[in-house]
């Protein structure tokens, strides 16, 4: 009887030790493997694990838009295009740029991580190019890759700058254009009138001189 009680106590003590060790291990690992949508876990370089919120399903970007450089951009030596992707969940996305069909990495600055806005995420990326590149006939494409947990899909937005478009900052309004045209016509008419008056004056002077020489000859 005594031996049975002793064995039961040892068994209980062993179970308590195991439970305590398991709890300590759980408390130790919790800061490193906490996987919820607000605090995803990272396993080494480039590996990210996110557990979806209850009742939520992945949703790809609703919009991918590319905005042309601002007319108020201070620098005259560069033009910055902005790409904004929004309405996706979770935040497993990456952004890339193309000019025509050529991949571009130089001059690209993308948010370090997607920003949460309500129930969904948004991310922005910027592409800086020279004015010559922007004002040429090129197509600028922003592509967002979205991973839904099993497959990666791609969503793009683009903007095309036509070569014959008037550069930003030199646009002419209709009234201003008409005013310049009328001023040019008026200046031309005044120039013609002055030329006629000047020609008549020269002819008159020449006629007077010729008449004077003829009188002296007589």
JSON list of C-alpha atoms in Angstrom, two decimals:
[
{"chain": "A", "resi": 1, "resn": "UNK", "atom": "CA", "xyz": [0.00, 0.00, 0.00]},
{"chain": "A", "resi": 2, "resn": "UNK", "atom": "CA", "xyz": [2.77, 2.37, 0.93]},
{"chain": "A", "resi": 3, "resn": "UNK", "atom": "CA", "xyz": [4.66, 1.49, -2.22]},
{"chain": "A", "resi": 4, "resn": "UNK", "atom": "CA", "xyz": [1.61, 2.24, -4.38]},
{"chain": "A", "resi": 5, "resn": "UNK", "atom": "CA", "xyz": [1.16, 5.67, -2.78]},
{"chain": "A", "resi": 6, "resn": "UNK", "atom": "CA", "xyz": [4.84, 6.43, -3.26]},
{"chain": "A", "resi": 7, "resn": "UNK", "atom": "CA", "xyz": [4.66, 5.51, -6.97]},
{"chain": "A", "resi": 8, "resn": "UNK", "atom": "CA", "xyz": [1.55, 7.68, -7.45]},
{"chain": "A", "resi": 9, "resn": "UNK", "atom": "CA", "xyz": [3.33, 10.67, -5.88]},
{"chain": "A", "resi": 10, "resn": "UNK", "atom": "CA", "xyz": [6.34, 10.17, -8.14]},
{"chain": "A", "resi": 11, "resn": "UNK", "atom": "CA", "xyz": [4.07, 9.98, -11.16]},
{"chain": "A", "resi": 12, "resn": "UNK", "atom": "CA", "xyz": [2.24, 13.18, -10.22]},
{"chain": "A", "resi": 13, "resn": "UNK", "atom": "CA", "xyz": [5.55, 14.97, -9.59]},
{"chain": "A", "resi": 14, "resn": "UNK", "atom": "CA", "xyz": [6.82, 13.86, -13.00]},
{"chain": "A", "resi": 15, "resn": "UNK", "atom": "CA", "xyz": [3.65, 15.14, -14.71]},
{"chain": "A", "resi": 16, "resn": "UNK", "atom": "CA", "xyz": [3.93, 18.51, -12.93]},
{"chain": "A", "resi": 17, "resn": "UNK", "atom": "CA", "xyz": [7.56, 18.86, -13.99]},
{"chain": "A", "resi": 18, "resn": "UNK", "atom": "CA", "xyz": [6.66, 18.13, -17.61]},
{"chain": "A", "resi": 19, "resn": "UNK", "atom": "CA", "xyz": [3.78, 20.63, -17.52]},
{"chain": "A", "resi": 20, "resn": "UNK", "atom": "CA", "xyz": [6.06, 23.27, -16.01]},
{"chain": "A", "resi": 21, "resn": "UNK", "atom": "CA", "xyz": [8.75, 22.65, -18.61]},
{"chain": "A", "resi": 22, "resn": "UNK", "atom": "CA", "xyz": [6.15, 22.81, -21.40]},
{"chain": "A", "resi": 23, "resn": "UNK", "atom": "CA", "xyz": [4.80, 26.10, -20.04]},
{"chain": "A", "resi": 24, "resn": "UNK", "atom": "CA", "xyz": [8.30, 27.58, -19.81]},
{"chain": "A", "resi": 25, "resn": "UNK", "atom": "CA", "xyz": [9.02, 26.50, -23.40]},
{"chain": "A", "resi": 26, "resn": "UNK", "atom": "CA", "xyz": [5.74, 28.02, -24.56]},
{"chain": "A", "resi": 27, "resn": "UNK", "atom": "CA", "xyz": [6.47, 31.32, -22.82]},
{"chain": "A", "resi": 28, "resn": "UNK", "atom": "CA", "xyz": [9.95, 31.36, -24.31]},
{"chain": "A", "resi": 29, "resn": "UNK", "atom": "CA", "xyz": [8.83, 30.68, -27.87]},
{"chain": "A", "resi": 30, "resn": "UNK", "atom": "CA", "xyz": [5.73, 32.86, -27.84]},
{"chain": "A", "resi": 31, "resn": "UNK", "atom": "CA", "xyz": [7.54, 36.18, -28.68]},
{"chain": "A", "resi": 32, "resn": "UNK", "atom": "CA", "xyz": [9.23, 34.49, -31.65]},
{"chain": "A", "resi": 33, "resn": "UNK", "atom": "CA", "xyz": [6.34, 32.52, -33.11]},
{"chain": "A", "resi": 34, "resn": "UNK", "atom": "CA", "xyz": [3.37, 34.73, -32.50]},
{"chain": "A", "resi": 35, "resn": "UNK", "atom": "CA", "xyz": [1.43, 34.42, -35.75]},
{"chain": "A", "resi": 36, "resn": "UNK", "atom": "CA", "xyz": [-1.55, 36.67, -36.11]},
{"chain": "A", "resi": 37, "resn": "UNK", "atom": "CA", "xyz": [-2.45, 39.11, -38.86]},
{"chain": "A", "resi": 38, "resn": "UNK", "atom": "CA", "xyz": [-1.08, 42.14, -37.02]},
{"chain": "A", "resi": 39, "resn": "UNK", "atom": "CA", "xyz": [2.20, 40.52, -35.95]},
{"chain": "A", "resi": 40, "resn": "UNK", "atom": "CA", "xyz": [3.28, 37.98, -38.58]},
{"chain": "A", "resi": 41, "resn": "UNK", "atom": "CA", "xyz": [6.10, 35.57, -37.88]},
{"chain": "A", "resi": 42, "resn": "UNK", "atom": "CA", "xyz": [9.31, 35.66, -39.88]},
{"chain": "A", "resi": 43, "resn": "UNK", "atom": "CA", "xyz": [11.43, 32.55, -40.37]},
{"chain": "A", "resi": 44, "resn": "UNK", "atom": "CA", "xyz": [14.78, 33.60, -41.72]},
{"chain": "A", "resi": 45, "resn": "UNK", "atom": "CA", "xyz": [15.35, 35.96, -44.60]},
{"chain": "A", "resi": 46, "resn": "UNK", "atom": "CA", "xyz": [12.34, 36.47, -46.88]},
{"chain": "A", "resi": 47, "resn": "UNK", "atom": "CA", "xyz": [10.06, 33.84, -45.28]},
{"chain": "A", "resi": 48, "resn": "UNK", "atom": "CA", "xyz": [6.88, 35.24, -43.76]},
{"chain": "A", "resi": 49, "resn": "UNK", "atom": "CA", "xyz": [3.97, 33.42, -42.14]},
{"chain": "A", "resi": 50, "resn": "UNK", "atom": "CA", "xyz": [0.61, 35.08, -41.55]},
{"chain": "A", "resi": 51, "resn": "UNK", "atom": "CA", "xyz": [-2.44, 33.43, -40.03]},
{"chain": "A", "resi": 52, "resn": "UNK", "atom": "CA", "xyz": [-5.66, 34.81, -41.49]},
{"chain": "A", "resi": 53, "resn": "UNK", "atom": "CA", "xyz": [-8.18, 36.35, -39.15]},
{"chain": "A", "resi": 54, "resn": "UNK", "atom": "CA", "xyz": [-11.23, 34.17, -38.40]},
{"chain": "A", "resi": 55, "resn": "UNK", "atom": "CA", "xyz": [-13.79, 34.37, -41.18]},
{"chain": "A", "resi": 56, "resn": "UNK", "atom": "CA", "xyz": [-11.47, 36.24, -43.56]},
{"chain": "A", "resi": 57, "resn": "UNK", "atom": "CA", "xyz": [-10.47, 35.13, -47.02]},
{"chain": "A", "resi": 58, "resn": "UNK", "atom": "CA", "xyz": [-7.57, 36.47, -49.14]},
{"chain": "A", "resi": 59, "resn": "UNK", "atom": "CA", "xyz": [-8.52, 39.30, -51.49]},
{"chain": "A", "resi": 60, "resn": "UNK", "atom": "CA", "xyz": [-6.30, 40.62, -54.30]},
{"chain": "A", "resi": 61, "resn": "UNK", "atom": "CA", "xyz": [-5.76, 44.34, -54.97]},
{"chain": "A", "resi": 62, "resn": "UNK", "atom": "CA", "xyz": [-8.94, 46.10, -56.06]},
{"chain": "A", "resi": 63, "resn": "UNK", "atom": "CA", "xyz": [-7.08, 48.95, -57.75]},
{"chain": "A", "resi": 64, "resn": "UNK", "atom": "CA", "xyz": [-3.57, 49.49, -59.10]},
{"chain": "A", "resi": 65, "resn": "UNK", "atom": "CA", "xyz": [-3.20, 53.07, -60.30]},
{"chain": "A", "resi": 66, "resn": "UNK", "atom": "CA", "xyz": [-0.23, 54.98, -61.70]},
{"chain": "A", "resi": 67, "resn": "UNK", "atom": "CA", "xyz": [-0.18, 58.75, -61.25]},
{"chain": "A", "resi": 68, "resn": "UNK", "atom": "CA", "xyz": [1.84, 61.10, -63.46]},
{"chain": "A", "resi": 69, "resn": "UNK", "atom": "CA", "xyz": [4.46, 63.44, -61.95]},
{"chain": "A", "resi": 70, "resn": "UNK", "atom": "CA", "xyz": [3.09, 66.40, -60.03]},
{"chain": "A", "resi": 71, "resn": "UNK", "atom": "CA", "xyz": [3.21, 69.78, -61.76]},
{"chain": "A", "resi": 72, "resn": "UNK", "atom": "CA", "xyz": [4.45, 71.20, -58.45]},
{"chain": "A", "resi": 73, "resn": "UNK", "atom": "CA", "xyz": [7.51, 68.93, -58.30]},
{"chain": "A", "resi": 74, "resn": "UNK", "atom": "CA", "xyz": [10.40, 71.14, -57.22]},
{"chain": "A", "resi": 75, "resn": "UNK", "atom": "CA", "xyz": [13.21, 69.43, -59.08]},
{"chain": "A", "resi": 76, "resn": "UNK", "atom": "CA", "xyz": [13.48, 70.16, -62.80]},
{"chain": "A", "resi": 77, "resn": "UNK", "atom": "CA", "xyz": [16.01, 67.36, -63.24]},
{"chain": "A", "resi": 78, "resn": "UNK", "atom": "CA", "xyz": [13.66, 64.50, -62.39]},
{"chain": "A", "resi": 79, "resn": "UNK", "atom": "CA", "xyz": [10.05, 63.35, -62.63]},
{"chain": "A", "resi": 80, "resn": "UNK", "atom": "CA", "xyz": [8.43, 61.02, -60.09]},
{"chain": "A", "resi": 81, "resn": "UNK", "atom": "CA", "xyz": [5.59, 58.64, -60.93]},
{"chain": "A", "resi": 82, "resn": "UNK", "atom": "CA", "xyz": [3.55, 57.13, -58.08]},
{"chain": "A", "resi": 83, "resn": "UNK", "atom": "CA", "xyz": [1.88, 53.71, -58.04]},
{"chain": "A", "resi": 84, "resn": "UNK", "atom": "CA", "xyz": [-0.80, 52.92, -55.44]},
{"chain": "A", "resi": 85, "resn": "UNK", "atom": "CA", "xyz": [-2.31, 49.46, -54.90]},
{"chain": "A", "resi": 86, "resn": "UNK", "atom": "CA", "xyz": [-5.19, 49.14, -52.45]},
{"chain": "A", "resi": 87, "resn": "UNK", "atom": "CA", "xyz": [-7.96, 46.90, -51.17]},
{"chain": "A", "resi": 88, "resn": "UNK", "atom": "CA", "xyz": [-5.97, 43.67, -50.69]},
{"chain": "A", "resi": 89, "resn": "UNK", "atom": "CA", "xyz": [-5.70, 41.21, -47.79]},
{"chain": "A", "resi": 90, "resn": "UNK", "atom": "CA", "xyz": [-3.38, 39.95, -46.38]},
{"chain": "A", "resi": 91, "resn": "UNK", "atom": "CA", "xyz": [-0.23, 41.97, -47.03]},
{"chain": "A", "resi": 92, "resn": "UNK", "atom": "CA", "xyz": [1.68, 39.41, -49.12]},
{"chain": "A", "resi": 93, "resn": "UNK", "atom": "CA", "xyz": [2.57, 41.69, -52.04]},
{"chain": "A", "resi": 94, "resn": "UNK", "atom": "CA", "xyz": [5.57, 42.99, -53.97]},
{"chain": "A", "resi": 95, "resn": "UNK", "atom": "CA", "xyz": [5.83, 45.79, -56.53]},
{"chain": "A", "resi": 96, "resn": "UNK", "atom": "CA", "xyz": [7.85, 46.06, -59.74]},
{"chain": "A", "resi": 97, "resn": "UNK", "atom": "CA", "xyz": [8.14, 48.63, -62.57]},
{"chain": "A", "resi": 98, "resn": "UNK", "atom": "CA", "xyz": [8.56, 48.51, -66.33]},
{"chain": "A", "resi": 99, "resn": "UNK", "atom": "CA", "xyz": [9.24, 51.19, -68.93]},
{"chain": "A", "resi": 100, "resn": "UNK", "atom": "CA", "xyz": [7.74, 49.80, -72.12]},
{"chain": "A", "resi": 101, "resn": "UNK", "atom": "CA", "xyz": [8.79, 46.11, -71.89]},
{"chain": "A", "resi": 102, "resn": "UNK", "atom": "CA", "xyz": [11.98, 46.66, -69.91]},
{"chain": "A", "resi": 103, "resn": "UNK", "atom": "CA", "xyz": [12.19, 45.93, -66.18]},
{"chain": "A", "resi": 104, "resn": "UNK", "atom": "CA", "xyz": [13.39, 48.88, -64.11]},
{"chain": "A", "resi": 105, "resn": "UNK", "atom": "CA", "xyz": [15.02, 48.80, -60.67]},
{"chain": "A", "resi": 106, "resn": "UNK", "atom": "CA", "xyz": [16.97, 52.05, -60.65]},
{"chain": "A", "resi": 107, "resn": "UNK", "atom": "CA", "xyz": [15.03, 54.99, -59.24]},
{"chain": "A", "resi": 108, "resn": "UNK", "atom": "CA", "xyz": [12.42, 52.74, -57.58]},
{"chain": "A", "resi": 109, "resn": "UNK", "atom": "CA", "xyz": [11.39, 53.34, -53.96]},
{"chain": "A", "resi": 110, "resn": "UNK", "atom": "CA", "xyz": [8.65, 51.12, -52.50]},
{"chain": "A", "resi": 111, "resn": "UNK", "atom": "CA", "xyz": [7.13, 51.22, -49.03]},
{"chain": "A", "resi": 112, "resn": "UNK", "atom": "CA", "xyz": [8.95, 48.84, -46.69]},
{"chain": "A", "resi": 113, "resn": "UNK", "atom": "CA", "xyz": [5.61, 47.22, -45.81]},
{"chain": "A", "resi": 114, "resn": "UNK", "atom": "CA", "xyz": [1.96, 47.56, -46.73]},
{"chain": "A", "resi": 115, "resn": "UNK", "atom": "CA", "xyz": [-0.11, 49.88, -44.54]},
{"chain": "A", "resi": 116, "resn": "UNK", "atom": "CA", "xyz": [-3.35, 48.70, -42.99]},
{"chain": "A", "resi": 117, "resn": "UNK", "atom": "CA", "xyz": [-6.39, 50.84, -43.80]},
{"chain": "A", "resi": 118, "resn": "UNK", "atom": "CA", "xyz": [-9.53, 49.52, -42.15]},
{"chain": "A", "resi": 119, "resn": "UNK", "atom": "CA", "xyz": [-9.98, 45.87, -43.09]},
{"chain": "A", "resi": 120, "resn": "UNK", "atom": "CA", "xyz": [-7.57, 45.92, -46.00]},
{"chain": "A", "resi": 121, "resn": "UNK", "atom": "CA", "xyz": [-4.07, 47.02, -46.97]},
{"chain": "A", "resi": 122, "resn": "UNK", "atom": "CA", "xyz": [-2.52, 49.51, -49.36]},
{"chain": "A", "resi": 123, "resn": "UNK", "atom": "CA", "xyz": [1.02, 50.01, -50.63]},
{"chain": "A", "resi": 124, "resn": "UNK", "atom": "CA", "xyz": [2.72, 52.68, -52.71]},
{"chain": "A", "resi": 125, "resn": "UNK", "atom": "CA", "xyz": [5.81, 52.75, -54.89]},
{"chain": "A", "resi": 126, "resn": "UNK", "atom": "CA", "xyz": [7.62, 55.59, -56.64]},
{"chain": "A", "resi": 127, "resn": "UNK", "atom": "CA", "xyz": [9.61, 55.63, -59.88]},
{"chain": "A", "resi": 128, "resn": "UNK", "atom": "CA", "xyz": [11.94, 58.56, -60.55]},
{"chain": "A", "resi": 129, "resn": "UNK", "atom": "CA", "xyz": [13.02, 59.21, -64.15]},
{"chain": "A", "resi": 130, "resn": "UNK", "atom": "CA", "xyz": [14.64, 62.00, -66.13]},
{"chain": "A", "resi": 131, "resn": "UNK", "atom": "CA", "xyz": [12.43, 64.60, -67.87]},
{"chain": "A", "resi": 132, "resn": "UNK", "atom": "CA", "xyz": [13.66, 63.27, -71.22]},
{"chain": "A", "resi": 133, "resn": "UNK", "atom": "CA", "xyz": [12.39, 59.79, -70.34]},
{"chain": "A", "resi": 134, "resn": "UNK", "atom": "CA", "xyz": [9.05, 61.10, -69.11]},
{"chain": "A", "resi": 135, "resn": "UNK", "atom": "CA", "xyz": [8.39, 63.37, -72.09]},
{"chain": "A", "resi": 136, "resn": "UNK", "atom": "CA", "xyz": [9.24, 60.64, -74.61]},
{"chain": "A", "resi": 137, "resn": "UNK", "atom": "CA", "xyz": [6.63, 58.28, -76.01]},
{"chain": "A", "resi": 138, "resn": "UNK", "atom": "CA", "xyz": [6.86, 55.61, -73.30]},
{"chain": "A", "resi": 139, "resn": "UNK", "atom": "CA", "xyz": [4.51, 53.39, -71.29]},
{"chain": "A", "resi": 140, "resn": "UNK", "atom": "CA", "xyz": [5.18, 53.16, -67.55]},
{"chain": "A", "resi": 141, "resn": "UNK", "atom": "CA", "xyz": [3.74, 50.01, -65.94]},
{"chain": "A", "resi": 142, "resn": "UNK", "atom": "CA", "xyz": [3.47, 49.17, -62.25]},
{"chain": "A", "resi": 143, "resn": "UNK", "atom": "CA", "xyz": [2.87, 45.48, -61.44]},
{"chain": "A", "resi": 144, "resn": "UNK", "atom": "CA", "xyz": [1.77, 44.16, -58.03]},
{"chain": "A", "resi": 145, "resn": "UNK", "atom": "CA", "xyz": [2.24, 40.45, -57.29]},
{"chain": "A", "resi": 146, "resn": "UNK", "atom": "CA", "xyz": [-0.20, 39.04, -54.71]},
{"chain": "A", "resi": 147, "resn": "UNK", "atom": "CA", "xyz": [0.22, 35.70, -52.92]},
{"chain": "A", "resi": 148, "resn": "UNK", "atom": "CA", "xyz": [-3.06, 34.23, -51.63]},
{"chain": "A", "resi": 149, "resn": "UNK", "atom": "CA", "xyz": [-1.47, 31.32, -49.79]},
{"chain": "A", "resi": 150, "resn": "UNK", "atom": "CA", "xyz": [-1.26, 28.92, -52.71]},
{"chain": "A", "resi": 151, "resn": "UNK", "atom": "CA", "xyz": [-0.70, 30.88, -55.92]},
{"chain": "A", "resi": 152, "resn": "UNK", "atom": "CA", "xyz": [0.74, 34.23, -57.00]},
{"chain": "A", "resi": 153, "resn": "UNK", "atom": "CA", "xyz": [-1.30, 36.49, -59.26]},
{"chain": "A", "resi": 154, "resn": "UNK", "atom": "CA", "xyz": [-0.29, 39.75, -60.93]},
{"chain": "A", "resi": 155, "resn": "UNK", "atom": "CA", "xyz": [-2.19, 43.03, -61.23]},
{"chain": "A", "resi": 156, "resn": "UNK", "atom": "CA", "xyz": [-0.98, 46.03, -63.23]},
{"chain": "A", "resi": 157, "resn": "UNK", "atom": "CA", "xyz": [-1.64, 49.69, -63.81]},
{"chain": "A", "resi": 158, "resn": "UNK", "atom": "CA", "xyz": [0.02, 51.88, -66.42]},
{"chain": "A", "resi": 159, "resn": "UNK", "atom": "CA", "xyz": [0.26, 55.36, -67.87]},
{"chain": "A", "resi": 160, "resn": "UNK", "atom": "CA", "xyz": [1.45, 56.42, -71.33]},
{"chain": "A", "resi": 161, "resn": "UNK", "atom": "CA", "xyz": [3.11, 59.75, -72.04]},
{"chain": "A", "resi": 162, "resn": "UNK", "atom": "CA", "xyz": [2.63, 60.83, -75.66]},
{"chain": "A", "resi": 163, "resn": "UNK", "atom": "CA", "xyz": [5.54, 62.54, -77.37]},
{"chain": "A", "resi": 164, "resn": "UNK", "atom": "CA", "xyz": [3.44, 65.38, -78.79]},
{"chain": "A", "resi": 165, "resn": "UNK", "atom": "CA", "xyz": [1.93, 66.36, -75.46]},
{"chain": "A", "resi": 166, "resn": "UNK", "atom": "CA", "xyz": [2.87, 69.80, -74.14]},
{"chain": "A", "resi": 167, "resn": "UNK", "atom": "CA", "xyz": [5.30, 69.49, -71.20]},
{"chain": "A", "resi": 168, "resn": "UNK", "atom": "CA", "xyz": [3.92, 70.13, -67.76]},
{"chain": "A", "resi": 169, "resn": "UNK", "atom": "CA", "xyz": [4.09, 73.78, -66.78]},
{"chain": "A", "resi": 170, "resn": "UNK", "atom": "CA", "xyz": [3.74, 75.10, -70.35]},
{"chain": "A", "resi": 171, "resn": "UNK", "atom": "CA", "xyz": [0.08, 74.35, -70.97]},
{"chain": "A", "resi": 172, "resn": "UNK", "atom": "CA", "xyz": [-1.84, 77.14, -72.75]},
{"chain": "A", "resi": 173, "resn": "UNK", "atom": "CA", "xyz": [-5.44, 77.91, -71.99]},
{"chain": "A", "resi": 174, "resn": "UNK", "atom": "CA", "xyz": [-7.82, 78.57, -74.89]},
{"chain": "A", "resi": 175, "resn": "UNK", "atom": "CA", "xyz": [-8.16, 82.28, -74.04]},
{"chain": "A", "resi": 176, "resn": "UNK", "atom": "CA", "xyz": [-4.41, 82.71, -73.70]},
{"chain": "A", "resi": 177, "resn": "UNK", "atom": "CA", "xyz": [-3.82, 80.95, -77.00]},
{"chain": "A", "resi": 178, "resn": "UNK", "atom": "CA", "xyz": [-6.33, 83.21, -78.79]},
{"chain": "A", "resi": 179, "resn": "UNK", "atom": "CA", "xyz": [-4.78, 86.30, -77.19]},
{"chain": "A", "resi": 180, "resn": "UNK", "atom": "CA", "xyz": [-1.30, 85.30, -78.35]},
{"chain": "A", "resi": 181, "resn": "UNK", "atom": "CA", "xyz": [-2.60, 84.57, -81.86]},
{"chain": "A", "resi": 182, "resn": "UNK", "atom": "CA", "xyz": [-4.39, 87.92, -82.11]},
{"chain": "A", "resi": 183, "resn": "UNK", "atom": "CA", "xyz": [-1.33, 89.74, -80.79]},
{"chain": "A", "resi": 184, "resn": "UNK", "atom": "CA", "xyz": [0.85, 88.05, -83.39]},
{"chain": "A", "resi": 185, "resn": "UNK", "atom": "CA", "xyz": [-1.55, 89.04, -86.18]},
{"chain": "A", "resi": 186, "resn": "UNK", "atom": "CA", "xyz": [-1.70, 92.63, -84.95]},
{"chain": "A", "resi": 187, "resn": "UNK", "atom": "CA", "xyz": [2.09, 92.82, -84.74]},
{"chain": "A", "resi": 188, "resn": "UNK", "atom": "CA", "xyz": [2.36, 91.52, -88.30]},
{"chain": "A", "resi": 189, "resn": "UNK", "atom": "CA", "xyz": [-0.15, 94.10, -89.60]},
{"chain": "A", "resi": 190, "resn": "UNK", "atom": "CA", "xyz": [1.71, 96.91, -87.84]},
{"chain": "A", "resi": 191, "resn": "UNK", "atom": "CA", "xyz": [4.98, 95.67, -89.32]},
{"chain": "A", "resi": 192, "resn": "UNK", "atom": "CA", "xyz": [3.51, 95.65, -92.86]},
{"chain": "A", "resi": 193, "resn": "UNK", "atom": "CA", "xyz": [2.07, 99.15, -92.37]},
{"chain": "A", "resi": 194, "resn": "UNK", "atom": "CA", "xyz": [5.40, 100.50, -91.14]},
{"chain": "A", "resi": 195, "resn": "UNK", "atom": "CA", "xyz": [7.16, 98.89, -94.08]},
{"chain": "A", "resi": 196, "resn": "UNK", "atom": "CA", "xyz": [4.73, 100.53, -96.52]},
{"chain": "A", "resi": 197, "resn": "UNK", "atom": "CA", "xyz": [5.18, 103.95, -94.89]},
{"chain": "A", "resi": 198, "resn": "UNK", "atom": "CA", "xyz": [8.95, 103.55, -94.89]},
{"chain": "A", "resi": 199, "resn": "UNK", "atom": "CA", "xyz": [8.91, 102.49, -98.56]},
{"chain": "A", "resi": 200, "resn": "UNK", "atom": "CA", "xyz": [6.74, 105.48, -99.50]},
{"chain": "A", "resi": 201, "resn": "UNK", "atom": "CA", "xyz": [9.10, 107.80, -97.62]},
{"chain": "A", "resi": 202, "resn": "UNK", "atom": "CA", "xyz": [12.15, 106.40, -99.43]},
{"chain": "A", "resi": 203, "resn": "UNK", "atom": "CA", "xyz": [10.37, 106.74, -102.79]},
{"chain": "A", "resi": 204, "resn": "UNK", "atom": "CA", "xyz": [9.43, 110.34, -101.98]},
{"chain": "A", "resi": 205, "resn": "UNK", "atom": "CA", "xyz": [13.01, 111.25, -101.01]},
{"chain": "A", "resi": 206, "resn": "UNK", "atom": "CA", "xyz": [14.39, 109.63, -104.16]},
{"chain": "A", "resi": 207, "resn": "UNK", "atom": "CA", "xyz": [11.84, 111.47, -106.30]},
{"chain": "A", "resi": 208, "resn": "UNK", "atom": "CA", "xyz": [12.75, 114.81, -104.68]},
{"chain": "A", "resi": 209, "resn": "UNK", "atom": "CA", "xyz": [16.44, 114.22, -105.25]},
{"chain": "A", "resi": 210, "resn": "UNK", "atom": "CA", "xyz": [15.88, 113.26, -108.85]},
{"chain": "A", "resi": 211, "resn": "UNK", "atom": "CA", "xyz": [13.75, 116.39, -109.43]},
{"chain": "A", "resi": 212, "resn": "UNK", "atom": "CA", "xyz": [16.44, 118.55, -107.84]},
{"chain": "A", "resi": 213, "resn": "UNK", "atom": "CA", "xyz": [19.17, 117.10, -110.10]},
{"chain": "A", "resi": 214, "resn": "UNK", "atom": "CA", "xyz": [17.02, 117.64, -113.20]},
{"chain": "A", "resi": 215, "resn": "UNK", "atom": "CA", "xyz": [16.45, 121.31, -112.28]},
{"chain": "A", "resi": 216, "resn": "UNK", "atom": "CA", "xyz": [20.18, 121.88, -111.76]},
{"chain": "A", "resi": 217, "resn": "UNK", "atom": "CA", "xyz": [20.94, 120.28, -115.11]},
{"chain": "A", "resi": 218, "resn": "UNK", "atom": "CA", "xyz": [18.69, 122.74, -116.89]}
]
